[in-house]
Amino acid sequence: MTLAEYGPFGGVVIFVAVAIGIANVCLLGGLWYSYWSTYRQVKSKFTIGLLYFSSFLLIQNIVATLFLAISLFAPVEIHGSEISGPRLPLLLINIVQLIALSILLKITRE
């Protein structure tokens, strides 16, 4: 499926989802760095848990963003709605995750 086949706003939705995904990766990188700095000072099990949590969430966001970005830069012929259909839900999930991560980073920095 090419970008033109996603409809008039399909390419825009994918682009916005990728941009928000990149912002999520940056926020998670900031959280991971903050948790690592805390762990070096405190060395508690709680901060280890936060490091694991942020690491796995970071990996998930990188993979999801790459999945979306591939369709922007190298459109692939896809037959069936299983793969091409979830673009809008992924965008909405990324937006909610962006808000949640922003709040978590703000609280962590204080």
PDB file of N, CA and C in Angstrom:
ATOM      1  N   MET A   1       0.845  -1.166   0.000  1.00  0.00           N
ATOM      2  CA  MET A   1       0.000   0.000   0.000  1.00  0.00           C
ATOM      3  C   MET A   1       0.898   1.239   0.000  1.00  0.00           C
ATOM      4  N   THR A   2       0.612   2.177  -0.858  1.00  0.00           N
ATOM      5  CA  THR A   2       1.396   3.411  -0.910  1.00  0.00           C
ATOM      6  C   THR A   2       0.703   4.470  -0.061  1.00  0.00           C
ATOM      7  N   LEU A   3       1.420   5.568   0.211  1.00  0.00           N
ATOM      8  CA  LEU A   3       0.837   6.635   1.041  1.00  0.00           C
ATOM      9  C   LEU A   3      -0.425   7.212   0.424  1.00  0.00           C
ATOM     10  N   ALA A   4      -0.480   7.289  -0.896  1.00  0.00           N
ATOM     11  CA  ALA A   4      -1.660   7.829  -1.563  1.00  0.00           C
ATOM     12  C   ALA A   4      -2.893   6.972  -1.299  1.00  0.00           C
ATOM     13  N   GLU A   5      -2.699   5.689  -1.078  1.00  0.00           N
ATOM     14  CA  GLU A   5      -3.820   4.792  -0.850  1.00  0.00           C
ATOM     15  C   GLU A   5      -4.361   4.861   0.580  1.00  0.00           C
ATOM     16  N   TYR A   6      -3.711   5.583   1.476  1.00  0.00           N
ATOM     17  CA  TYR A   6      -4.195   5.722   2.844  1.00  0.00           C
ATOM     18  C   TYR A   6      -5.309   6.753   2.949  1.00  0.00           C
ATOM     19  N   GLY A   7      -5.600   7.451   1.889  1.00  0.00           N
ATOM     20  CA  GLY A   7      -6.636   8.476   1.928  1.00  0.00           C
ATOM     21  C   GLY A   7      -5.999   9.855   1.988  1.00  0.00           C
ATOM     22  N   PRO A   8      -6.826  10.906   1.994  1.00  0.00           N
ATOM     23  CA  PRO A   8      -6.292  12.265   1.928  1.00  0.00           C
ATOM     24  C   PRO A   8      -5.455  12.664   3.144  1.00  0.00           C
ATOM     25  N   PHE A   9      -5.727  12.088   4.287  1.00  0.00           N
ATOM     26  CA  PHE A   9      -4.991  12.465   5.490  1.00  0.00           C
ATOM     27  C   PHE A   9      -4.127  11.333   6.030  1.00  0.00           C
ATOM     28  N   GLY A  10      -4.084  10.211   5.345  1.00  0.00           N
ATOM     29  CA  GLY A  10      -3.332   9.055   5.815  1.00  0.00           C
ATOM     30  C   GLY A  10      -1.861   9.346   6.020  1.00  0.00           C
ATOM     31  N   GLY A  11      -1.235  10.013   5.065  1.00  0.00           N
ATOM     32  CA  GLY A  11       0.183  10.348   5.190  1.00  0.00           C
ATOM     33  C   GLY A  11       0.442  11.301   6.336  1.00  0.00           C
ATOM     34  N   VAL A  12      -0.490  12.237   6.550  1.00  0.00           N
ATOM     35  CA  VAL A  12      -0.347  13.196   7.645  1.00  0.00           C
ATOM     36  C   VAL A  12      -0.452  12.480   8.991  1.00  0.00           C
ATOM     37  N   VAL A  13      -1.403  11.556   9.097  1.00  0.00           N
ATOM     38  CA  VAL A  13      -1.575  10.802  10.342  1.00  0.00           C
ATOM     39  C   VAL A  13      -0.309  10.023  10.658  1.00  0.00           C
ATOM     40  N   ILE A  14       0.268   9.376   9.661  1.00  0.00           N
ATOM     41  CA  ILE A  14       1.483   8.596   9.872  1.00  0.00           C
ATOM     42  C   ILE A  14       2.634   9.516  10.267  1.00  0.00           C
ATOM     43  N   PHE A  15       2.778  10.650   9.582  1.00  0.00           N
ATOM     44  CA  PHE A  15       3.851  11.596   9.893  1.00  0.00           C
ATOM     45  C   PHE A  15       3.724  12.109  11.324  1.00  0.00           C
ATOM     46  N   VAL A  16       2.515  12.478  11.728  1.00  0.00           N
ATOM     47  CA  VAL A  16       2.295  12.974  13.093  1.00  0.00           C
ATOM     48  C   VAL A  16       2.571  11.867  14.115  1.00  0.00           C
ATOM     49  N   ALA A  17       2.154  10.638  13.802  1.00  0.00           N
ATOM     50  CA  ALA A  17       2.408   9.512  14.705  1.00  0.00           C
ATOM     51  C   ALA A  17       3.901   9.272  14.866  1.00  0.00           C
ATOM     52  N   VAL A  18       4.660   9.386  13.777  1.00  0.00           N
ATOM     53  CA  VAL A  18       6.119   9.216  13.852  1.00  0.00           C
ATOM     54  C   VAL A  18       6.738  10.350  14.671  1.00  0.00           C
ATOM     55  N   ALA A  19       6.300  11.584  14.456  1.00  0.00           N
ATOM     56  CA  ALA A  19       6.834  12.718  15.209  1.00  0.00           C
ATOM     57  C   ALA A  19       6.558  12.564  16.711  1.00  0.00           C
ATOM     58  N   ILE A  20       5.356  12.135  17.056  1.00  0.00           N
ATOM     59  CA  ILE A  20       5.022  11.927  18.464  1.00  0.00           C
ATOM     60  C   ILE A  20       5.813  10.748  19.026  1.00  0.00           C
ATOM     61  N   GLY A  21       6.012   9.717  18.216  1.00  0.00           N
ATOM     62  CA  GLY A  21       6.828   8.582  18.642  1.00  0.00           C
ATOM     63  C   GLY A  21       8.260   9.000  18.943  1.00  0.00           C
ATOM     64  N   ILE A  22       8.818   9.869  18.118  1.00  0.00           N
ATOM     65  CA  ILE A  22      10.175  10.388  18.358  1.00  0.00           C
ATOM     66  C   ILE A  22      10.206  11.202  19.650  1.00  0.00           C
ATOM     67  N   ALA A  23       9.166  12.001  19.876  1.00  0.00           N
ATOM     68  CA  ALA A  23       9.093  12.774  21.129  1.00  0.00           C
ATOM     69  C   ALA A  23       9.017  11.830  22.331  1.00  0.00           C
ATOM     70  N   ASN A  24       8.260  10.739  22.210  1.00  0.00           N
ATOM     71  CA  ASN A  24       8.173   9.759  23.293  1.00  0.00           C
ATOM     72  C   ASN A  24       9.528   9.118  23.565  1.00  0.00           C
ATOM     73  N   VAL A  25      10.262   8.788  22.511  1.00  0.00           N
ATOM     74  CA  VAL A  25      11.599   8.201  22.673  1.00  0.00           C
ATOM     75  C   VAL A  25      12.516   9.188  23.400  1.00  0.00           C
ATOM     76  N   CYS A  26      12.439  10.459  23.043  1.00  0.00           N
ATOM     77  CA  CYS A  26      13.260  11.481  23.717  1.00  0.00           C
ATOM     78  C   CYS A  26      12.884  11.604  25.197  1.00  0.00           C
ATOM     79  N   LEU A  27      11.576  11.626  25.499  1.00  0.00           N
ATOM     80  CA  LEU A  27      11.134  11.692  26.897  1.00  0.00           C
ATOM     81  C   LEU A  27      11.604  10.466  27.676  1.00  0.00           C
ATOM     82  N   LEU A  28      11.488   9.302  27.078  1.00  0.00           N
ATOM     83  CA  LEU A  28      11.940   8.087  27.747  1.00  0.00           C
ATOM     84  C   LEU A  28      13.448   8.077  27.942  1.00  0.00           C
ATOM     85  N   GLY A  29      14.176   8.629  26.988  1.00  0.00           N
ATOM     86  CA  GLY A  29      15.628   8.761  27.157  1.00  0.00           C
ATOM     87  C   GLY A  29      15.958   9.659  28.339  1.00  0.00           C
ATOM     88  N   GLY A  30      15.213  10.753  28.486  1.00  0.00           N
ATOM     89  CA  GLY A  30      15.405  11.646  29.631  1.00  0.00           C
ATOM     90  C   GLY A  30      15.069  10.968  30.943  1.00  0.00           C
ATOM     91  N   LEU A  31      13.974  10.204  30.953  1.00  0.00           N
ATOM     92  CA  LEU A  31      13.611   9.462  32.160  1.00  0.00           C
ATOM     93  C   LEU A  31      14.670   8.424  32.511  1.00  0.00           C
ATOM     94  N   TRP A  32      15.132   7.682  31.510  1.00  0.00           N
ATOM     95  CA  TRP A  32      16.136   6.647  31.749  1.00  0.00           C
ATOM     96  C   TRP A  32      17.408   7.261  32.324  1.00  0.00           C
ATOM     97  N   TYR A  33      17.846   8.388  31.761  1.00  0.00           N
ATOM     98  CA  TYR A  33      19.049   9.062  32.253  1.00  0.00           C
ATOM     99  C   TYR A  33      18.848   9.524  33.701  1.00  0.00           C
ATOM    100  N   SER A  34      17.675  10.057  33.990  1.00  0.00           N
ATOM    101  CA  SER A  34      17.381  10.528  35.341  1.00  0.00           C
ATOM    102  C   SER A  34      17.372   9.358  36.333  1.00  0.00           C
ATOM    103  N   TYR A  35      16.757   8.246  35.944  1.00  0.00           N
ATOM    104  CA  TYR A  35      16.727   7.069  36.812  1.00  0.00           C
ATOM    105  C   TYR A  35      18.130   6.482  36.996  1.00  0.00           C
ATOM    106  N   TRP A  36      18.939   6.497  35.942  1.00  0.00           N
ATOM    107  CA  TRP A  36      20.312   5.991  36.030  1.00  0.00           C
ATOM    108  C   TRP A  36      21.134   6.845  36.996  1.00  0.00           C
ATOM    109  N   SER A  37      20.976   8.159  36.891  1.00  0.00           N
ATOM    110  CA  SER A  37      21.683   9.059  37.807  1.00  0.00           C
ATOM    111  C   SER A  37      21.276   8.803  39.253  1.00  0.00           C
ATOM    112  N   THR A  38      19.985   8.600  39.482  1.00  0.00           N
ATOM    113  CA  THR A  38      19.496   8.306  40.825  1.00  0.00           C
ATOM    114  C   THR A  38      20.026   6.964  41.303  1.00  0.00           C
ATOM    115  N   TYR A  39      20.047   5.977  40.423  1.00  0.00           N
ATOM    116  CA  TYR A  39      20.524   4.648  40.816  1.00  0.00           C
ATOM    117  C   TYR A  39      22.004   4.689  41.212  1.00  0.00           C
ATOM    118  N   ARG A  40      22.800   5.459  40.501  1.00  0.00           N
ATOM    119  CA  ARG A  40      24.233   5.549  40.844  1.00  0.00           C
ATOM    120  C   ARG A  40      24.424   6.126  42.241  1.00  0.00           C
ATOM    121  N   GLN A  41      23.508   6.973  42.690  1.00  0.00           N
ATOM    122  CA  GLN A  41      23.620   7.575  44.015  1.00  0.00           C
ATOM    123  C   GLN A  41      22.963   6.715  45.096  1.00  0.00           C
ATOM    124  N   VAL A  42      21.803   6.140  44.815  1.00  0.00           N
ATOM    125  CA  VAL A  42      20.998   5.479  45.838  1.00  0.00           C
ATOM    126  C   VAL A  42      21.148   3.954  45.805  1.00  0.00           C
ATOM    127  N   LYS A  43      21.223   3.361  44.643  1.00  0.00           N
ATOM    128  CA  LYS A  43      21.326   1.909  44.448  1.00  0.00           C
ATOM    129  C   LYS A  43      20.205   1.138  45.152  1.00  0.00           C
ATOM    130  N   SER A  44      18.966   1.529  44.873  1.00  0.00           N
ATOM    131  CA  SER A  44      17.825   0.845  45.472  1.00  0.00           C
ATOM    132  C   SER A  44      17.138  -0.049  44.441  1.00  0.00           C
ATOM    133  N   LYS A  45      16.365  -1.013  44.941  1.00  0.00           N
ATOM    134  CA  LYS A  45      15.609  -1.904  44.072  1.00  0.00           C
ATOM    135  C   LYS A  45      14.542  -1.136  43.300  1.00  0.00           C
ATOM    136  N   PHE A  46      13.989  -0.099  43.916  1.00  0.00           N
ATOM    137  CA  PHE A  46      12.959   0.696  43.255  1.00  0.00           C
ATOM    138  C   PHE A  46      13.521   1.375  42.007  1.00  0.00           C
ATOM    139  N   THR A  47      14.723   1.960  42.116  1.00  0.00           N
ATOM    140  CA  THR A  47      15.294   2.621  40.940  1.00  0.00           C
ATOM    141  C   THR A  47      15.704   1.604  39.880  1.00  0.00           C
ATOM    142  N   ILE A  48      16.104   0.400  40.285  1.00  0.00           N
ATOM    143  CA  ILE A  48      16.370  -0.662  39.304  1.00  0.00           C
ATOM    144  C   ILE A  48      15.080  -0.981  38.550  1.00  0.00           C
ATOM    145  N   GLY A  49      13.978  -1.058  39.282  1.00  0.00           N
ATOM    146  CA  GLY A  49      12.682  -1.304  38.645  1.00  0.00           C
ATOM    147  C   GLY A  49      12.315  -0.208  37.662  1.00  0.00           C
ATOM    148  N   LEU A  50      12.573   1.050  38.040  1.00  0.00           N
ATOM    149  CA  LEU A  50      12.308   2.158  37.129  1.00  0.00           C
ATOM    150  C   LEU A  50      13.197   2.088  35.888  1.00  0.00           C
ATOM    151  N   LEU A  51      14.438   1.663  36.064  1.00  0.00           N
ATOM    152  CA  LEU A  51      15.337   1.491  34.915  1.00  0.00           C
ATOM    153  C   LEU A  51      14.822   0.402  33.976  1.00  0.00           C
ATOM    154  N   TYR A  52      14.380  -0.730  34.521  1.00  0.00           N
ATOM    155  CA  TYR A  52      13.817  -1.793  33.688  1.00  0.00           C
ATOM    156  C   TYR A  52      12.560  -1.304  32.961  1.00  0.00           C
ATOM    157  N   PHE A  53      11.677  -0.667  33.718  1.00  0.00           N
ATOM    158  CA  PHE A  53      10.437  -0.154  33.147  1.00  0.00           C
ATOM    159  C   PHE A  53      10.717   0.791  31.983  1.00  0.00           C
ATOM    160  N   SER A  54      11.576   1.778  32.212  1.00  0.00           N
ATOM    161  CA  SER A  54      11.849   2.759  31.162  1.00  0.00           C
ATOM    162  C   SER A  54      12.606   2.131  30.000  1.00  0.00           C
ATOM    163  N   SER A  55      13.458   1.139  30.264  1.00  0.00           N
ATOM    164  CA  SER A  55      14.202   0.477  29.187  1.00  0.00           C
ATOM    165  C   SER A  55      13.262  -0.283  28.251  1.00  0.00           C
ATOM    166  N   PHE A  56      12.347  -1.067  28.832  1.00  0.00           N
ATOM    167  CA  PHE A  56      11.421  -1.829  27.996  1.00  0.00           C
ATOM    168  C   PHE A  56      10.450  -0.919  27.255  1.00  0.00           C
ATOM    169  N   LEU A  57       9.995   0.128  27.913  1.00  0.00           N
ATOM    170  CA  LEU A  57       9.106   1.074  27.248  1.00  0.00           C
ATOM    171  C   LEU A  57       9.847   1.814  26.135  1.00  0.00           C
ATOM    172  N   LEU A  58      11.116   2.119  26.348  1.00  0.00           N
ATOM    173  CA  LEU A  58      11.936   2.760  25.321  1.00  0.00           C
ATOM    174  C   LEU A  58      12.079   1.844  24.111  1.00  0.00           C
ATOM    175  N   ILE A  59      12.373   0.586  24.331  1.00  0.00           N
ATOM    176  CA  ILE A  59      12.498  -0.378  23.226  1.00  0.00           C
ATOM    177  C   ILE A  59      11.179  -0.485  22.463  1.00  0.00           C
ATOM    178  N   GLN A  60      10.065  -0.564  23.188  1.00  0.00           N
ATOM    179  CA  GLN A  60       8.755  -0.654  22.543  1.00  0.00           C
ATOM    180  C   GLN A  60       8.481   0.561  21.676  1.00  0.00           C
ATOM    181  N   ASN A  61       8.816   1.746  22.172  1.00  0.00           N
ATOM    182  CA  ASN A  61       8.568   2.970  21.411  1.00  0.00           C
ATOM    183  C   ASN A  61       9.473   3.074  20.187  1.00  0.00           C
ATOM    184  N   ILE A  62      10.706   2.640  20.315  1.00  0.00           N
ATOM    185  CA  ILE A  62      11.610   2.660  19.161  1.00  0.00           C
ATOM    186  C   ILE A  62      11.078   1.740  18.066  1.00  0.00           C
ATOM    187  N   VAL A  63      10.673   0.531  18.441  1.00  0.00           N
ATOM    188  CA  VAL A  63      10.162  -0.433  17.459  1.00  0.00           C
ATOM    189  C   VAL A  63       8.880   0.086  16.807  1.00  0.00           C
ATOM    190  N   ALA A  64       7.946   0.598  17.602  1.00  0.00           N
ATOM    191  CA  ALA A  64       6.684   1.109  17.052  1.00  0.00           C
ATOM    192  C   ALA A  64       6.918   2.300  16.133  1.00  0.00           C
ATOM    193  N   THR A  65       7.815   3.192  16.515  1.00  0.00           N
ATOM    194  CA  THR A  65       8.101   4.362  15.683  1.00  0.00           C
ATOM    195  C   THR A  65       8.784   3.957  14.388  1.00  0.00           C
ATOM    196  N   LEU A  66       9.700   3.004  14.466  1.00  0.00           N
ATOM    197  CA  LEU A  66      10.345   2.509  13.242  1.00  0.00           C
ATOM    198  C   LEU A  66       9.329   1.846  12.322  1.00  0.00           C
ATOM    199  N   PHE A  67       8.398   1.080  12.886  1.00  0.00           N
ATOM    200  CA  PHE A  67       7.345   0.440  12.102  1.00  0.00           C
ATOM    201  C   PHE A  67       6.543   1.492  11.331  1.00  0.00           C
ATOM    202  N   LEU A  68       6.181   2.567  12.011  1.00  0.00           N
ATOM    203  CA  LEU A  68       5.426   3.633  11.346  1.00  0.00           C
ATOM    204  C   LEU A  68       6.280   4.395  10.343  1.00  0.00           C
ATOM    205  N   ALA A  69       7.547   4.640  10.682  1.00  0.00           N
ATOM    206  CA  ALA A  69       8.424   5.421   9.811  1.00  0.00           C
ATOM    207  C   ALA A  69       8.734   4.681   8.505  1.00  0.00           C
ATOM    208  N   ILE A  70       8.790   3.373   8.573  1.00  0.00           N
ATOM    209  CA  ILE A  70       9.074   2.601   7.363  1.00  0.00           C
ATOM    210  C   ILE A  70       8.043   2.895   6.281  1.00  0.00           C
ATOM    211  N   SER A  71       6.778   3.032   6.675  1.00  0.00           N
ATOM    212  CA  SER A  71       5.733   3.309   5.691  1.00  0.00           C
ATOM    213  C   SER A  71       5.848   4.722   5.116  1.00  0.00           C
ATOM    214  N   LEU A  72       6.536   5.618   5.811  1.00  0.00           N
ATOM    215  CA  LEU A  72       6.747   6.961   5.265  1.00  0.00           C
ATOM    216  C   LEU A  72       7.873   6.994   4.244  1.00  0.00           C
ATOM    217  N   PHE A  73       8.971   6.322   4.573  1.00  0.00           N
ATOM    218  CA  PHE A  73      10.173   6.434   3.748  1.00  0.00           C
ATOM    219  C   PHE A  73      10.312   5.335   2.708  1.00  0.00           C
ATOM    220  N   ALA A  74       9.720   4.193   2.946  1.00  0.00           N
ATOM    221  CA  ALA A  74       9.796   3.081   2.006  1.00  0.00           C
ATOM    222  C   ALA A  74       8.447   2.377   1.959  1.00  0.00           C
ATOM    223  N   PRO A  75       7.467   2.986   1.265  1.00  0.00           N
ATOM    224  CA  PRO A  75       6.144   2.364   1.213  1.00  0.00           C
ATOM    225  C   PRO A  75       6.241   0.939   0.670  1.00  0.00           C
ATOM    226  N   VAL A  76       5.587   0.038   1.380  1.00  0.00           N
ATOM    227  CA  VAL A  76       5.612  -1.372   1.030  1.00  0.00           C
ATOM    228  C   VAL A  76       4.226  -1.771   0.565  1.00  0.00           C
ATOM    229  N   GLU A  77       4.169  -2.640  -0.416  1.00  0.00           N
ATOM    230  CA  GLU A  77       2.880  -3.164  -0.859  1.00  0.00           C
ATOM    231  C   GLU A  77       2.315  -4.077   0.221  1.00  0.00           C
ATOM    232  N   ILE A  78       1.193  -3.697   0.806  1.00  0.00           N
ATOM    233  CA  ILE A  78       0.562  -4.471   1.863  1.00  0.00           C
ATOM    234  C   ILE A  78      -0.842  -4.835   1.397  1.00  0.00           C
ATOM    235  N   HIS A  79      -1.172  -6.095   1.493  1.00  0.00           N
ATOM    236  CA  HIS A  79      -2.511  -6.546   1.123  1.00  0.00           C
ATOM    237  C   HIS A  79      -3.223  -6.993   2.390  1.00  0.00           C
ATOM    238  N   GLY A  80      -4.344  -6.390   2.657  1.00  0.00           N
ATOM    239  CA  GLY A  80      -5.094  -6.732   3.868  1.00  0.00           C
ATOM    240  C   GLY A  80      -5.067  -5.575   4.841  1.00  0.00           C
ATOM    241  N   SER A  81      -6.089  -5.484   5.649  1.00  0.00           N
ATOM    242  CA  SER A  81      -6.205  -4.343   6.560  1.00  0.00           C
ATOM    243  C   SER A  81      -5.560  -4.594   7.914  1.00  0.00           C
ATOM    244  N   GLU A  82      -5.031  -5.801   8.166  1.00  0.00           N
ATOM    245  CA  GLU A  82      -4.461  -6.090   9.475  1.00  0.00           C
ATOM    246  C   GLU A  82      -3.284  -5.175   9.796  1.00  0.00           C
ATOM    247  N   ILE A  83      -2.464  -4.872   8.803  1.00  0.00           N
ATOM    248  CA  ILE A  83      -1.272  -4.071   9.047  1.00  0.00           C
ATOM    249  C   ILE A  83      -1.542  -2.594   8.789  1.00  0.00           C
ATOM    250  N   SER A  84      -2.297  -2.289   7.735  1.00  0.00           N
ATOM    251  CA  SER A  84      -2.498  -0.880   7.386  1.00  0.00           C
ATOM    252  C   SER A  84      -3.584  -0.218   8.233  1.00  0.00           C
ATOM    253  N   GLY A  85      -4.427  -0.983   8.894  1.00  0.00           N
ATOM    254  CA  GLY A  85      -5.536  -0.435   9.644  1.00  0.00           C
ATOM    255  C   GLY A  85      -5.207   0.244  10.956  1.00  0.00           C
ATOM    256  N   PRO A  86      -4.194  -0.211  11.701  1.00  0.00           N
ATOM    257  CA  PRO A  86      -4.014   0.323  13.057  1.00  0.00           C
ATOM    258  C   PRO A  86      -3.256   1.645  13.136  1.00  0.00           C
ATOM    259  N   ARG A  87      -3.066   2.341  12.046  1.00  0.00           N
ATOM    260  CA  ARG A  87      -2.279   3.565  12.075  1.00  0.00           C
ATOM    261  C   ARG A  87      -2.906   4.635  12.978  1.00  0.00           C
ATOM    262  N   LEU A  88      -4.216   4.868  12.853  1.00  0.00           N
ATOM    263  CA  LEU A  88      -4.882   5.879  13.681  1.00  0.00           C
ATOM    264  C   LEU A  88      -4.885   5.478  15.154  1.00  0.00           C
ATOM    265  N   PRO A  89      -5.208   4.236  15.508  1.00  0.00           N
ATOM    266  CA  PRO A  89      -5.109   3.854  16.922  1.00  0.00           C
ATOM    267  C   PRO A  89      -3.692   4.001  17.479  1.00  0.00           C
ATOM    268  N   LEU A  90      -2.671   3.687  16.675  1.00  0.00           N
ATOM    269  CA  LEU A  90      -1.289   3.872  17.133  1.00  0.00           C
ATOM    270  C   LEU A  90      -0.998   5.346  17.388  1.00  0.00           C
ATOM    271  N   LEU A  91      -1.538   6.224  16.551  1.00  0.00           N
ATOM    272  CA  LEU A  91      -1.368   7.664  16.767  1.00  0.00           C
ATOM    273  C   LEU A  91      -2.006   8.072  18.091  1.00  0.00           C
ATOM    274  N   LEU A  92      -3.212   7.613  18.343  1.00  0.00           N
ATOM    275  CA  LEU A  92      -3.902   7.979  19.578  1.00  0.00           C
ATOM    276  C   LEU A  92      -3.174   7.422  20.803  1.00  0.00           C
ATOM    277  N   ILE A  93      -2.669   6.204  20.709  1.00  0.00           N
ATOM    278  CA  ILE A  93      -1.890   5.618  21.804  1.00  0.00           C
ATOM    279  C   ILE A  93      -0.635   6.445  22.046  1.00  0.00           C
ATOM    280  N   ASN A  94       0.045   6.856  20.966  1.00  0.00           N
ATOM    281  CA  ASN A  94       1.253   7.670  21.107  1.00  0.00           C
ATOM    282  C   ASN A  94       0.951   9.012  21.757  1.00  0.00           C
ATOM    283  N   ILE A  95      -0.195   9.610  21.437  1.00  0.00           N
ATOM    284  CA  ILE A  95      -0.558  10.902  22.037  1.00  0.00           C
ATOM    285  C   ILE A  95      -0.788  10.739  23.540  1.00  0.00           C
ATOM    286  N   VAL A  96      -1.534   9.711  23.938  1.00  0.00           N
ATOM    287  CA  VAL A  96      -1.780   9.470  25.357  1.00  0.00           C
ATOM    288  C   VAL A  96      -0.462   9.182  26.077  1.00  0.00           C
ATOM    289  N   GLN A  97       0.394   8.386  25.435  1.00  0.00           N
ATOM    290  CA  GLN A  97       1.683   8.056  26.033  1.00  0.00           C
ATOM    291  C   GLN A  97       2.561   9.304  26.158  1.00  0.00           C
ATOM    292  N   LEU A  98       2.500  10.200  25.184  1.00  0.00           N
ATOM    293  CA  LEU A  98       3.257  11.447  25.244  1.00  0.00           C
ATOM    294  C   LEU A  98       2.834  12.270  26.458  1.00  0.00           C
ATOM    295  N   ILE A  99       1.552  12.387  26.689  1.00  0.00           N
ATOM    296  CA  ILE A  99       1.052  13.147  27.841  1.00  0.00           C
ATOM    297  C   ILE A  99       1.510  12.495  29.141  1.00  0.00           C
ATOM    298  N   ALA A 100       1.344  11.173  29.235  1.00  0.00           N
ATOM    299  CA  ALA A 100       1.731  10.460  30.456  1.00  0.00           C
ATOM    300  C   ALA A 100       3.230  10.572  30.721  1.00  0.00           C
ATOM    301  N   LEU A 101       4.042  10.416  29.681  1.00  0.00           N
ATOM    302  CA  LEU A 101       5.495  10.501  29.861  1.00  0.00           C
ATOM    303  C   LEU A 101       5.936  11.921  30.213  1.00  0.00           C
ATOM    304  N   SER A 102       5.268  12.916  29.662  1.00  0.00           N
ATOM    305  CA  SER A 102       5.586  14.300  30.010  1.00  0.00           C
ATOM    306  C   SER A 102       5.327  14.558  31.485  1.00  0.00           C
ATOM    307  N   ILE A 103       4.212  14.063  31.980  1.00  0.00           N
ATOM    308  CA  ILE A 103       3.892  14.219  33.403  1.00  0.00           C
ATOM    309  C   ILE A 103       4.913  13.477  34.258  1.00  0.00           C
ATOM    310  N   LEU A 104       5.246  12.237  33.867  1.00  0.00           N
ATOM    311  CA  LEU A 104       6.209  11.449  34.625  1.00  0.00           C
ATOM    312  C   LEU A 104       7.587  12.110  34.646  1.00  0.00           C
ATOM    313  N   LEU A 105       8.016  12.650  33.513  1.00  0.00           N
ATOM    314  CA  LEU A 105       9.320  13.337  33.459  1.00  0.00           C
ATOM    315  C   LEU A 105       9.304  14.587  34.318  1.00  0.00           C
ATOM    316  N   LYS A 106       8.215  15.357  34.283  1.00  0.00           N
ATOM    317  CA  LYS A 106       8.117  16.568  35.098  1.00  0.00           C
ATOM    318  C   LYS A 106       8.191  16.232  36.586  1.00  0.00           C
ATOM    319  N   ILE A 107       7.452  15.193  36.995  1.00  0.00           N
ATOM    320  CA  ILE A 107       7.465  14.779  38.394  1.00  0.00           C
ATOM    321  C   ILE A 107       8.841  14.251  38.798  1.00  0.00           C
ATOM    322  N   THR A 108       9.481  13.496  37.914  1.00  0.00           N
ATOM    323  CA  THR A 108      10.801  12.918  38.202  1.00  0.00           C
ATOM    324  C   THR A 108      11.842  14.009  38.362  1.00  0.00           C
ATOM    325  N   ARG A 109      11.765  15.055  37.570  1.00  0.00           N
ATOM    326  CA  ARG A 109      12.748  16.143  37.627  1.00  0.00           C
ATOM    327  C   ARG A 109      12.616  16.999  38.883  1.00  0.00           C
ATOM    328  N   GLU A 110      11.447  17.007  39.511  1.00  0.00           N
ATOM    329  CA  GLU A 110      11.222  17.861  40.684  1.00  0.00           C
ATOM    330  C   GLU A 110      11.839  17.294  41.932  1.00  0.00           C
TER     331      GLU A 110
END
